[in-house]
PDB file of C-alpha atoms and ligand atoms in Angstrom:
ATOM      1  CA  MET A   1     -34.923 146.401 -77.664  1.00 56.00           C
ATOM      2  CA  THR A   2     -37.306 149.317 -76.600  1.00 59.00           C
ATOM      3  CA  ASP A   3     -40.452 149.070 -76.753  1.00 54.00           C
ATOM      4  CA  ILE A   4     -41.826 152.318 -77.486  1.00 74.00           C
ATOM      5  CA  ALA A   5     -45.514 154.519 -78.646  1.00 73.00           C
ATOM      6  CA  GLU A   6     -48.015 152.553 -80.311  1.00 79.00           C
ATOM      7  CA  GLY A   7     -46.662 148.672 -80.634  1.00 92.00           C
ATOM      8  CA  PHE A   8     -43.392 150.435 -82.249  1.00 96.00           C
ATOM      9  CA  ARG A   9     -40.243 148.884 -80.962  1.00 96.00           C
ATOM     10  CA  ILE A  10     -36.445 149.580 -82.269  1.00 97.00           C
ATOM     11  CA  ARG A  11     -34.070 147.235 -82.107  1.00 98.00           C
ATOM     12  CA  ARG A  12     -30.524 146.513 -83.012  1.00 98.00           C
ATOM     13  CA  ALA A  13     -30.394 146.258 -87.035  1.00 98.00           C
ATOM     14  CA  SER A  14     -29.085 142.938 -89.167  1.00 98.00           C
ATOM     15  CA  PRO A  15     -28.150 141.464 -91.958  1.00 98.00           C
ATOM     16  CA  ALA A  16     -31.881 140.103 -92.482  1.00 98.00           C
ATOM     17  CA  ASP A  17     -33.354 143.380 -92.330  1.00 98.00           C
ATOM     18  CA  HIS A  18     -30.887 144.287 -95.968  1.00 98.00           C
ATOM     19  CA  SER A  19     -33.818 144.489 -98.539  1.00 98.00           C
ATOM     20  CA  ALA A  20     -36.240 146.540 -95.198  1.00 98.00           C
ATOM     21  CA  LEU A  21     -33.806 148.934 -95.619  1.00 98.00           C
ATOM     22  CA  LEU A  22     -32.911 148.968 -99.262  1.00 98.00           C
ATOM     23  CA  GLU A  23     -36.485 149.523 -99.595  1.00 98.00           C
ATOM     24  CA  ILE A  24     -36.817 151.961 -97.041  1.00 98.00           C
ATOM     25  CA  CYS A  25     -34.002 154.431 -98.642  1.00 98.00           C
ATOM     26  CA  LEU A  26     -35.662 154.760-102.102  1.00 98.00           C
ATOM     27  CA  LYS A  27     -39.199 155.194-100.140  1.00 98.00           C
ATOM     28  CA  THR A  28     -38.011 158.411 -98.606  1.00 98.00           C
ATOM     29  CA  GLY A  29     -35.310 158.567-101.325  1.00 96.00           C
ATOM     30  CA  ASP A  30     -36.647 162.043-103.285  1.00 95.00           C
ATOM     31  CA  SER A  31     -36.560 165.412-100.140  1.00 94.00           C
ATOM     32  CA  GLY A  32     -37.853 163.003 -97.437  1.00 95.00           C
ATOM     33  CA  LYS A  33     -40.300 161.397-100.000  1.00 96.00           C
ATOM     34  CA  ASP A  34     -40.628 158.241-102.430  1.00 97.00           C
ATOM     35  CA  GLY A  35     -37.907 159.061-104.448  1.00 97.00           C
ATOM     36  CA  THR A  36     -38.787 155.309-106.020  1.00 96.00           C
ATOM     37  CA  HIS A  37     -40.212 157.345-109.797  1.00 96.00           C
ATOM     38  CA  LEU A  38     -36.157 158.928-109.657  1.00 96.00           C
ATOM     39  CA  GLN A  39     -34.693 155.762-109.945  1.00 96.00           C
ATOM     40  CA  ASP A  40     -33.426 152.909-112.738  1.00 96.00           C
ATOM     41  CA  ASP A  41     -32.056 150.662-110.080  1.00 97.00           C
ATOM     42  CA  PRO A  42     -33.613 150.779-107.475  1.00 97.00           C
ATOM     43  CA  ASP A  43     -31.293 149.060-104.782  1.00 97.00           C
ATOM     44  CA  LEU A  44     -28.870 151.505-105.536  1.00 97.00           C
ATOM     45  CA  LEU A  45     -29.359 154.576-103.053  1.00 97.00           C
ATOM     46  CA  GLY A  46     -29.702 151.861 -99.934  1.00 98.00           C
ATOM     47  CA  LEU A  47     -26.437 150.200-101.175  1.00 98.00           C
ATOM     48  CA  VAL A  48     -24.796 153.433-100.871  1.00 98.00           C
ATOM     49  CA  TYR A  49     -26.605 155.142 -97.948  1.00 97.00           C
ATOM     50  CA  ALA A  50     -27.909 152.096 -96.215  1.00 98.00           C
ATOM     51  CA  VAL A  51     -26.699 148.522 -95.692  1.00 98.00           C
ATOM     52  CA  PRO A  52     -22.906 149.540 -95.942  1.00 98.00           C
ATOM     53  CA  TYR A  53     -23.658 150.938 -92.716  1.00 98.00           C
ATOM     54  CA  GLN A  54     -25.249 147.655 -90.839  1.00 98.00           C
ATOM     55  CA  VAL A  55     -21.872 145.645 -91.944  1.00 98.00           C
ATOM     56  CA  PHE A  56     -19.553 147.897 -91.239  1.00 98.00           C
ATOM     57  CA  ALA A  57     -21.714 149.269 -88.216  1.00 98.00           C
ATOM     58  CA  SER A  58     -23.599 146.878 -86.312  1.00 98.00           C
ATOM     59  CA  ASP A  59     -23.147 147.986 -82.558  1.00 98.00           C
ATOM     60  CA  PHE A  60     -24.542 151.664 -84.526  1.00 98.00           C
ATOM     61  CA  SER A  61     -27.676 150.734 -86.453  1.00 98.00           C
ATOM     62  CA  PHE A  62     -30.798 149.988 -85.571  1.00 98.00           C
ATOM     63  CA  VAL A  63     -34.382 149.511 -86.937  1.00 98.00           C
ATOM     64  CA  LEU A  64     -37.496 150.460 -85.826  1.00 98.00           C
ATOM     65  CA  GLU A  65     -40.694 147.547 -85.950  1.00 98.00           C
ATOM     66  CA  ASP A  66     -44.274 147.896 -86.565  1.00 96.00           C
ATOM     67  CA  ALA A  67     -46.759 143.956 -86.226  1.00 96.00           C
ATOM     68  CA  ILE A  68     -46.302 144.880 -90.366  1.00 97.00           C
ATOM     69  CA  GLY A  69     -42.327 145.323 -90.545  1.00 98.00           C
ATOM     70  CA  VAL A  70     -39.563 146.884 -90.726  1.00 98.00           C
ATOM     71  CA  CYS A  71     -40.251 151.015 -91.073  1.00 98.00           C
ATOM     72  CA  GLY A  72     -37.740 152.626 -90.115  1.00 98.00           C
ATOM     73  CA  TYR A  73     -33.588 152.957 -89.473  1.00 98.00           C
ATOM     74  CA  VAL A  74     -31.507 155.360 -88.239  1.00 98.00           C
ATOM     75  CA  LEU A  75     -27.653 154.181 -88.967  1.00 98.00           C
ATOM     76  CA  GLY A  76     -24.969 155.506 -87.891  1.00 98.00           C
ATOM     77  CA  ALA A  77     -20.843 155.256 -88.802  1.00 98.00           C
ATOM     78  CA  PRO A  78     -18.962 156.521 -85.370  1.00 98.00           C
ATOM     79  CA  ASP A  79     -15.829 156.976 -87.187  1.00 97.00           C
ATOM     80  CA  THR A  80     -16.329 158.840 -90.880  1.00 96.00           C
ATOM     81  CA  GLN A  81     -12.687 158.576 -92.000  1.00 94.00           C
ATOM     82  CA  ALA A  82     -12.410 154.747 -91.046  1.00 96.00           C
ATOM     83  CA  PHE A  83     -15.814 154.180 -92.332  1.00 96.00           C
ATOM     84  CA  ASP A  84     -15.148 155.848 -95.864  1.00 95.00           C
ATOM     85  CA  ASP A  85     -11.774 154.502 -96.316  1.00 95.00           C
ATOM     86  CA  TRP A  86     -13.332 151.292 -96.095  1.00 97.00           C
ATOM     87  CA  MET A  87     -16.580 151.881 -98.718  1.00 96.00           C
ATOM     88  CA  ASP A  88     -12.884 152.953-100.500  1.00 95.00           C
ATOM     89  CA  ARG A  89     -11.168 149.039-100.013  1.00 96.00           C
ATOM     90  CA  VAL A  90     -14.185 146.915 -99.287  1.00 97.00           C
ATOM     91  CA  TRP A  91     -17.897 147.869-100.716  1.00 98.00           C
ATOM     92  CA  TYR A  92     -17.504 150.358-103.709  1.00 97.00           C
ATOM     93  CA  PRO A  93     -15.231 147.396-105.744  1.00 97.00           C
ATOM     94  CA  PRO A  94     -17.925 145.084-106.228  1.00 98.00           C
ATOM     95  CA  LEU A  95     -20.359 147.668-106.845  1.00 97.00           C
ATOM     96  CA  ARG A  96     -17.666 149.702-109.353  1.00 97.00           C
ATOM     97  CA  ALA A  97     -18.108 145.326-111.148  1.00 97.00           C
ATOM     98  CA  THR A  98     -21.385 144.887-111.786  1.00 96.00           C
ATOM     99  CA  GLN A  99     -22.184 148.949-112.526  1.00 96.00           C
ATOM    100  CA  ARG A 100     -21.441 152.262-115.302  1.00 96.00           C
ATOM    101  CA  ASN A 101     -19.467 154.478-114.724  1.00 97.00           C
ATOM    102  CA  PRO A 102     -21.559 157.778-115.681  1.00 96.00           C
ATOM    103  CA  GLY A 103     -18.590 159.858-115.777  1.00 95.00           C
ATOM    104  CA  PRO A 104     -17.865 163.274-114.413  1.00 94.00           C
ATOM    105  CA  ASP A 105     -20.338 165.444-116.423  1.00 95.00           C
ATOM    106  CA  ALA A 106     -23.319 165.698-114.687  1.00 94.00           C
ATOM    107  CA  SER A 107     -25.163 167.160-116.874  1.00 95.00           C
ATOM    108  CA  ARG A 108     -25.683 163.823-118.704  1.00 95.00           C
ATOM    109  CA  TRP A 109     -26.294 161.460-115.605  1.00 96.00           C
ATOM    110  CA  ARG A 110     -29.830 160.075-115.770  1.00 96.00           C
ATOM    111  CA  GLN A 111     -31.808 159.108-112.790  1.00 97.00           C
ATOM    112  CA  SER A 112     -29.527 156.598-110.963  1.00 97.00           C
ATOM    113  CA  ASP A 113     -26.351 157.657-112.703  1.00 97.00           C
ATOM    114  CA  TRP A 114     -25.664 160.278-109.342  1.00 95.00           C
ATOM    115  CA  VAL A 115     -25.948 157.393-107.376  1.00 96.00           C
ATOM    116  CA  ARG A 116     -22.950 154.988-109.768  1.00 97.00           C
ATOM    117  CA  ALA A 117     -20.880 158.405-110.106  1.00 96.00           C
ATOM    118  CA  ARG A 118     -19.755 158.447-106.083  1.00 94.00           C
ATOM    119  CA  ILE A 119     -19.713 155.096-106.560  1.00 97.00           C
ATOM    120  CA  PHE A 120     -16.846 155.180-109.204  1.00 96.00           C
ATOM    121  CA  ALA A 121     -15.631 158.814-107.143  1.00 94.00           C
ATOM    122  CA  PRO A 122     -16.525 158.742-103.915  1.00 90.00           C
ATOM    123  CA  ARG A 123     -17.728 162.458-102.984  1.00 79.00           C
ATOM    124  CA  ARG A 124     -15.344 163.873-100.231  1.00 76.00           C
ATOM    125  CA  GLN A 125     -16.396 164.518 -96.546  1.00 77.00           C
ATOM    126  CA  PRO A 126     -18.095 167.936 -95.852  1.00 77.00           C
ATOM    127  CA  PRO A 127     -15.438 170.080 -94.403  1.00 81.00           C
ATOM    128  CA  VAL A 128     -16.438 170.175 -90.383  1.00 91.00           C
ATOM    129  CA  ASP A 129     -13.706 168.973 -87.646  1.00 93.00           C
ATOM    130  CA  LEU A 130     -14.092 165.840 -87.254  1.00 93.00           C
ATOM    131  CA  THR A 131     -12.701 165.636 -83.856  1.00 94.00           C
ATOM    132  CA  LEU A 132     -15.650 167.028 -82.359  1.00 96.00           C
ATOM    133  CA  TYR A 133     -17.812 165.639 -84.929  1.00 97.00           C
ATOM    134  CA  PRO A 134     -16.072 161.639 -85.823  1.00 97.00           C
ATOM    135  CA  ALA A 135     -19.038 159.893 -86.625  1.00 97.00           C
ATOM    136  CA  HIS A 136     -21.967 160.591 -89.428  1.00 97.00           C
ATOM    137  CA  ALA A 137     -25.673 159.073 -88.998  1.00 98.00           C
ATOM    138  CA  HIS A 138     -28.409 158.422 -91.561  1.00 98.00           C
ATOM    139  CA  ILE A 139     -32.749 158.468 -90.877  1.00 98.00           C
ATOM    140  CA  ASP A 140     -35.049 157.284 -92.686  1.00 98.00           C
ATOM    141  CA  LEU A 141     -38.746 156.525 -91.021  1.00 98.00           C
ATOM    142  CA  LEU A 142     -41.169 155.609 -93.462  1.00 98.00           C
ATOM    143  CA  PRO A 143     -44.689 157.956 -93.766  1.00 98.00           C
ATOM    144  CA  ARG A 144     -46.800 155.791 -91.360  1.00 96.00           C
ATOM    145  CA  ALA A 145     -43.687 156.253 -88.738  1.00 97.00           C
ATOM    146  CA  GLN A 146     -43.560 159.341 -88.829  1.00 97.00           C
ATOM    147  CA  GLY A 147     -44.710 162.212 -86.670  1.00 96.00           C
ATOM    148  CA  LYS A 148     -44.900 160.155 -83.646  1.00 95.00           C
ATOM    149  CA  GLY A 149     -41.855 161.205 -81.690  1.00 96.00           C
ATOM    150  CA  LEU A 150     -40.195 157.878 -82.917  1.00 97.00           C
ATOM    151  CA  GLY A 151     -37.347 159.888 -84.791  1.00 98.00           C
ATOM    152  CA  ARG A 152     -36.286 161.691 -81.913  1.00 97.00           C
ATOM    153  CA  ALA A 153     -36.803 157.969 -80.224  1.00 97.00           C
ATOM    154  CA  MET A 154     -34.504 156.772 -82.630  1.00 98.00           C
ATOM    155  CA  MET A 155     -31.694 159.918 -82.865  1.00 98.00           C
ATOM    156  CA  LEU A 156     -31.790 159.216 -79.058  1.00 97.00           C
ATOM    157  CA  THR A 157     -31.196 155.575 -79.406  1.00 97.00           C
ATOM    158  CA  LEU A 158     -28.076 155.520 -81.914  1.00 98.00           C
ATOM    159  CA  THR A 159     -26.983 159.037 -79.979  1.00 98.00           C
ATOM    160  CA  ASN A 160     -26.678 156.930 -76.506  1.00 97.00           C
ATOM    161  CA  ALA A 161     -24.729 154.415 -78.353  1.00 97.00           C
ATOM    162  CA  PHE A 162     -22.171 156.335 -79.646  1.00 98.00           C
ATOM    163  CA  SER A 163     -22.083 158.739 -76.225  1.00 97.00           C
ATOM    164  CA  THR A 164     -21.387 155.671 -74.209  1.00 96.00           C
ATOM    165  CA  ALA A 165     -18.930 154.508 -77.307  1.00 96.00           C
ATOM    166  CA  SER A 166     -17.052 157.302 -76.372  1.00 96.00           C
ATOM    167  CA  VAL A 167     -17.802 158.657 -79.292  1.00 97.00           C
ATOM    168  CA  PRO A 168     -17.270 162.665 -78.898  1.00 97.00           C
ATOM    169  CA  GLY A 169     -20.350 164.140 -81.577  1.00 98.00           C
ATOM    170  CA  LEU A 170     -22.228 163.624 -85.621  1.00 98.00           C
ATOM    171  CA  PHE A 171     -22.517 165.248 -88.743  1.00 97.00           C
ATOM    172  CA  LEU A 172     -25.201 164.809 -90.875  1.00 97.00           C
ATOM    173  CA  GLU A 173     -26.517 166.042 -93.487  1.00 96.00           C
ATOM    174  CA  VAL A 174     -29.622 166.626 -94.883  1.00 97.00           C
ATOM    175  CA  GLY A 175     -30.784 168.415 -98.323  1.00 95.00           C
ATOM    176  CA  LEU A 176     -31.648 171.679 -98.915  1.00 96.00           C
ATOM    177  CA  ALA A 177     -35.913 170.916-100.028  1.00 95.00           C
ATOM    178  CA  ASN A 178     -35.998 169.181 -96.955  1.00 97.00           C
ATOM    179  CA  THR A 179     -36.984 171.853 -94.916  1.00 97.00           C
ATOM    180  CA  SER A 180     -39.119 169.367 -92.324  1.00 97.00           C
ATOM    181  CA  ALA A 181     -36.058 167.215 -91.938  1.00 98.00           C
ATOM    182  CA  GLN A 182     -33.911 170.174 -91.088  1.00 98.00           C
ATOM    183  CA  ALA A 183     -36.212 171.194 -88.551  1.00 98.00           C
ATOM    184  CA  PHE A 184     -36.581 168.022 -86.752  1.00 98.00           C
ATOM    185  CA  TYR A 185     -32.677 167.810 -86.775  1.00 98.00           C
ATOM    186  CA  ALA A 186     -33.022 171.677 -84.950  1.00 98.00           C
ATOM    187  CA  ARG A 187     -35.758 170.368 -81.955  1.00 98.00           C
ATOM    188  CA  VAL A 188     -33.071 167.243 -81.872  1.00 97.00           C
ATOM    189  CA  GLY A 189     -29.951 169.674 -80.670  1.00 97.00           C
ATOM    190  CA  PHE A 190     -28.505 169.352 -83.734  1.00 98.00           C
ATOM    191  CA  HIS A 191     -27.218 173.590 -85.483  1.00 97.00           C
ATOM    192  CA  VAL A 192     -25.734 173.756 -89.108  1.00 97.00           C
ATOM    193  CA  LEU A 193     -22.202 173.330 -89.500  1.00 96.00           C
ATOM    194  CA  ASP A 194     -22.477 173.995 -92.979  1.00 95.00           C
ATOM    195  CA  GLN A 195     -23.942 174.667 -96.371  1.00 94.00           C
ATOM    196  CA  ASN A 196     -22.711 173.543-100.281  1.00 90.00           C
ATOM    197  CA  PRO A 197     -24.703 173.794-102.862  1.00 89.00           C
ATOM    198  CA  ASP A 198     -27.008 170.359-102.976  1.00 89.00           C
ATOM    199  CA  CYS A 199     -26.890 170.186 -98.670  1.00 94.00           C
ATOM    200  CA  LEU A 200     -26.687 171.870 -95.455  1.00 96.00           C
ATOM    201  CA  VAL A 201     -24.503 170.149 -93.384  1.00 96.00           C
ATOM    202  CA  MET A 202     -25.775 169.747 -89.941  1.00 97.00           C
ATOM    203  CA  GLY A 203     -23.998 168.352 -86.763  1.00 97.00           C
ATOM    204  CA  ARG A 204     -24.085 167.748 -82.569  1.00 98.00           C
ATOM    205  CA  THR A 205     -21.060 168.012 -80.143  1.00 97.00           C
ATOM    206  CA  LEU A 206     -22.392 164.404 -76.877  1.00 96.00           C
ATOM    207  CA  GLY A 207     -22.547 164.689 -73.444  1.00 79.00           C
ATOM    208  CA  LYS A 208     -23.569 161.605 -71.235  1.00 63.00           C
ATOM    209  CA  GLY A 209     -26.813 160.155 -72.286  1.00 54.00           C
ATOM    210  CA  GLY A 210     -26.616 160.858 -75.557  1.00 52.00           C
ATOM    211  CA  GLY A 211     -29.539 163.828 -75.062  1.00 55.00           C
ATOM    212  CA  PRO A 212     -31.449 165.831 -75.707  1.00 51.00           C
TER     213      PRO A 212
HETATM  214  C1  LIG B 301     -37.261 163.132 -90.718  1.00 53.79           C
HETATM  215  C2  LIG B 301     -37.932 161.872 -89.957  1.00 53.79           C
HETATM  216  C3  LIG B 301     -36.586 161.623 -89.088  1.00 53.79           C
HETATM  217  C4  LIG B 301     -38.437 162.732 -87.938  1.00 53.79           C
HETATM  218  O1  LIG B 301     -38.504 161.839 -87.692  1.00 53.79           O
HETATM  219  P1  LIG B 301     -40.657 161.814 -86.942  1.00 53.79           P
HETATM  220  O2  LIG B 301     -40.633 160.657 -86.258  1.00 53.79           O
HETATM  221  O3  LIG B 301     -40.980 162.892 -87.649  1.00 53.79           O
HETATM  222  O4  LIG B 301     -40.151 163.156 -85.421  1.00 53.79           O
HETATM  223  P2  LIG B 301     -40.775 163.209 -84.265  1.00 53.79           P
HETATM  224  O5  LIG B 301     -42.137 163.073 -84.355  1.00 53.79           O
HETATM  225  O6  LIG B 301     -39.675 162.645 -83.241  1.00 53.79           O
HETATM  226  O7  LIG B 301     -40.655 164.639 -83.842  1.00 53.79           O
HETATM  227  C5  LIG B 301     -39.603 165.329 -83.420  1.00 53.79           C
HETATM  228  C6  LIG B 301     -39.507 166.686 -82.954  1.00 53.79           C
HETATM  229  O8  LIG B 301     -39.266 166.800 -84.399  1.00 53.79           O
HETATM  230  C7  LIG B 301     -40.569 168.005 -84.300  1.00 53.79           C
HETATM  231  N1  LIG B 301     -40.124 168.197 -86.019  1.00 53.79           N
HETATM  232  C8  LIG B 301     -40.174 167.057 -86.720  1.00 53.79           C
HETATM  233  N2  LIG B 301     -40.698 167.274 -88.141  1.00 53.79           N
HETATM  234  C9  LIG B 301     -40.994 168.975 -87.697  1.00 53.79           C
HETATM  235  C10 LIG B 301     -41.415 169.745 -89.248  1.00 53.79           C
HETATM  236  N3  LIG B 301     -41.899 169.208 -90.467  1.00 53.79           N
HETATM  237  N4  LIG B 301     -41.528 170.662 -88.674  1.00 53.79           N
HETATM  238  C11 LIG B 301     -40.774 171.620 -87.731  1.00 53.79           C
HETATM  239  N5  LIG B 301     -40.721 170.433 -86.719  1.00 53.79           N
HETATM  240  C12 LIG B 301     -41.186 169.006 -86.248  1.00 53.79           C
HETATM  241  C13 LIG B 301     -41.394 167.743 -83.956  1.00 53.79           C
HETATM  242  O9  LIG B 301     -42.556 168.315 -83.917  1.00 53.79           O
HETATM  243  C14 LIG B 301     -40.856 166.992 -83.039  1.00 53.79           C
HETATM  244  O10 LIG B 301     -40.125 168.294 -81.851  1.00 53.79           O
HETATM  245  P3  LIG B 301     -40.502 167.971 -80.502  1.00 53.79           P
HETATM  246  O11 LIG B 301     -40.585 166.789 -79.807  1.00 53.79           O
HETATM  247  O12 LIG B 301     -39.307 169.521 -79.268  1.00 53.79           O
HETATM  248  O13 LIG B 301     -42.206 168.640 -79.701  1.00 53.79           O
HETATM  249  C15 LIG B 301     -38.970 161.518 -90.027  1.00 53.79           C
HETATM  250  O14 LIG B 301     -40.218 162.327 -90.391  1.00 53.79           O
HETATM  251  C16 LIG B 301     -38.626 160.872 -91.904  1.00 53.79           C
HETATM  252  O15 LIG B 301     -37.896 160.195 -91.634  1.00 53.79           O
HETATM  253  N6  LIG B 301     -38.919 162.011 -92.225  1.00 53.79           N
HETATM  254  C17 LIG B 301     -38.282 161.562 -94.238  1.00 53.79           C
HETATM  255  C18 LIG B 301     -37.446 161.039 -94.414  1.00 53.79           C
HETATM  256  C19 LIG B 301     -35.916 161.871 -94.920  1.00 53.79           C
HETATM  257  O16 LIG B 301     -36.551 162.949 -94.540  1.00 53.79           O
HETATM  258  N7  LIG B 301     -34.928 161.642 -93.914  1.00 53.79           N
HETATM  259  C20 LIG B 301     -34.224 162.718 -93.013  1.00 53.79           C
HETATM  260  C21 LIG B 301     -32.866 162.576 -94.289  1.00 53.79           C
HETATM  261  S1  LIG B 301     -31.788 163.561 -94.648  1.00 53.79           S
END
């Protein structure tokens, strides 16, 4: 557990944090802003992009907490290929059993359908060199925690954990519209690896200590 500025602390996430992960994922799910209005199922985003990381890779899942409660997370998968295999084999089948398949035609998708489409036809990982960047990550903080240096502290917590486990690098994806997060990632050592119609793929290698 790490105490940091202004009554915030970082600790490992646990299954008891799953509902907070779901909520934070939703509240930051529109290019970093509240995405509640965009989803017809409030849990689905977090059931794909947050909770499975705590289940699959609990050593690399951290939450930020203050007196009010959990207000941020950073979640990582040290081996992206192993994570994707596990999602397909273990995590998605129960979701497929309860969700409607919206089909492949994106022009017919409404609200949470694009997330449902990911569940039924998982997207291929971006074209990054997985020997250099085998891990990937997600970070989201609620507005009350933003702009205080806490995102940097969270990212350092994760990259330190990756370095300790001899993970050589990580990548992440950030929406083209989310220029704030792009600026943040650049400040904490990431550079652009690739760009597709929806997002930038950014990555960084890790030395000892997880810096900068
Ligand atoms: C993006 C996010 C994780 C950044 O965390 P944060 O705590 O707000 O950022 P920090 O205060 O730790 O900033 C770290 C550095 O990034 C810089 N930075 C952060 N946001 C920035 C912005 N919008 N523009 C320019 N620089 C920015 C800071 O100036 C700081 O630089 P310095 O340490 O060299 O002085 C956080 O704002 C967030 O969760 N946003 C909403 C959800 C989101 O967009 N997640 C990413 C999805 S891909």
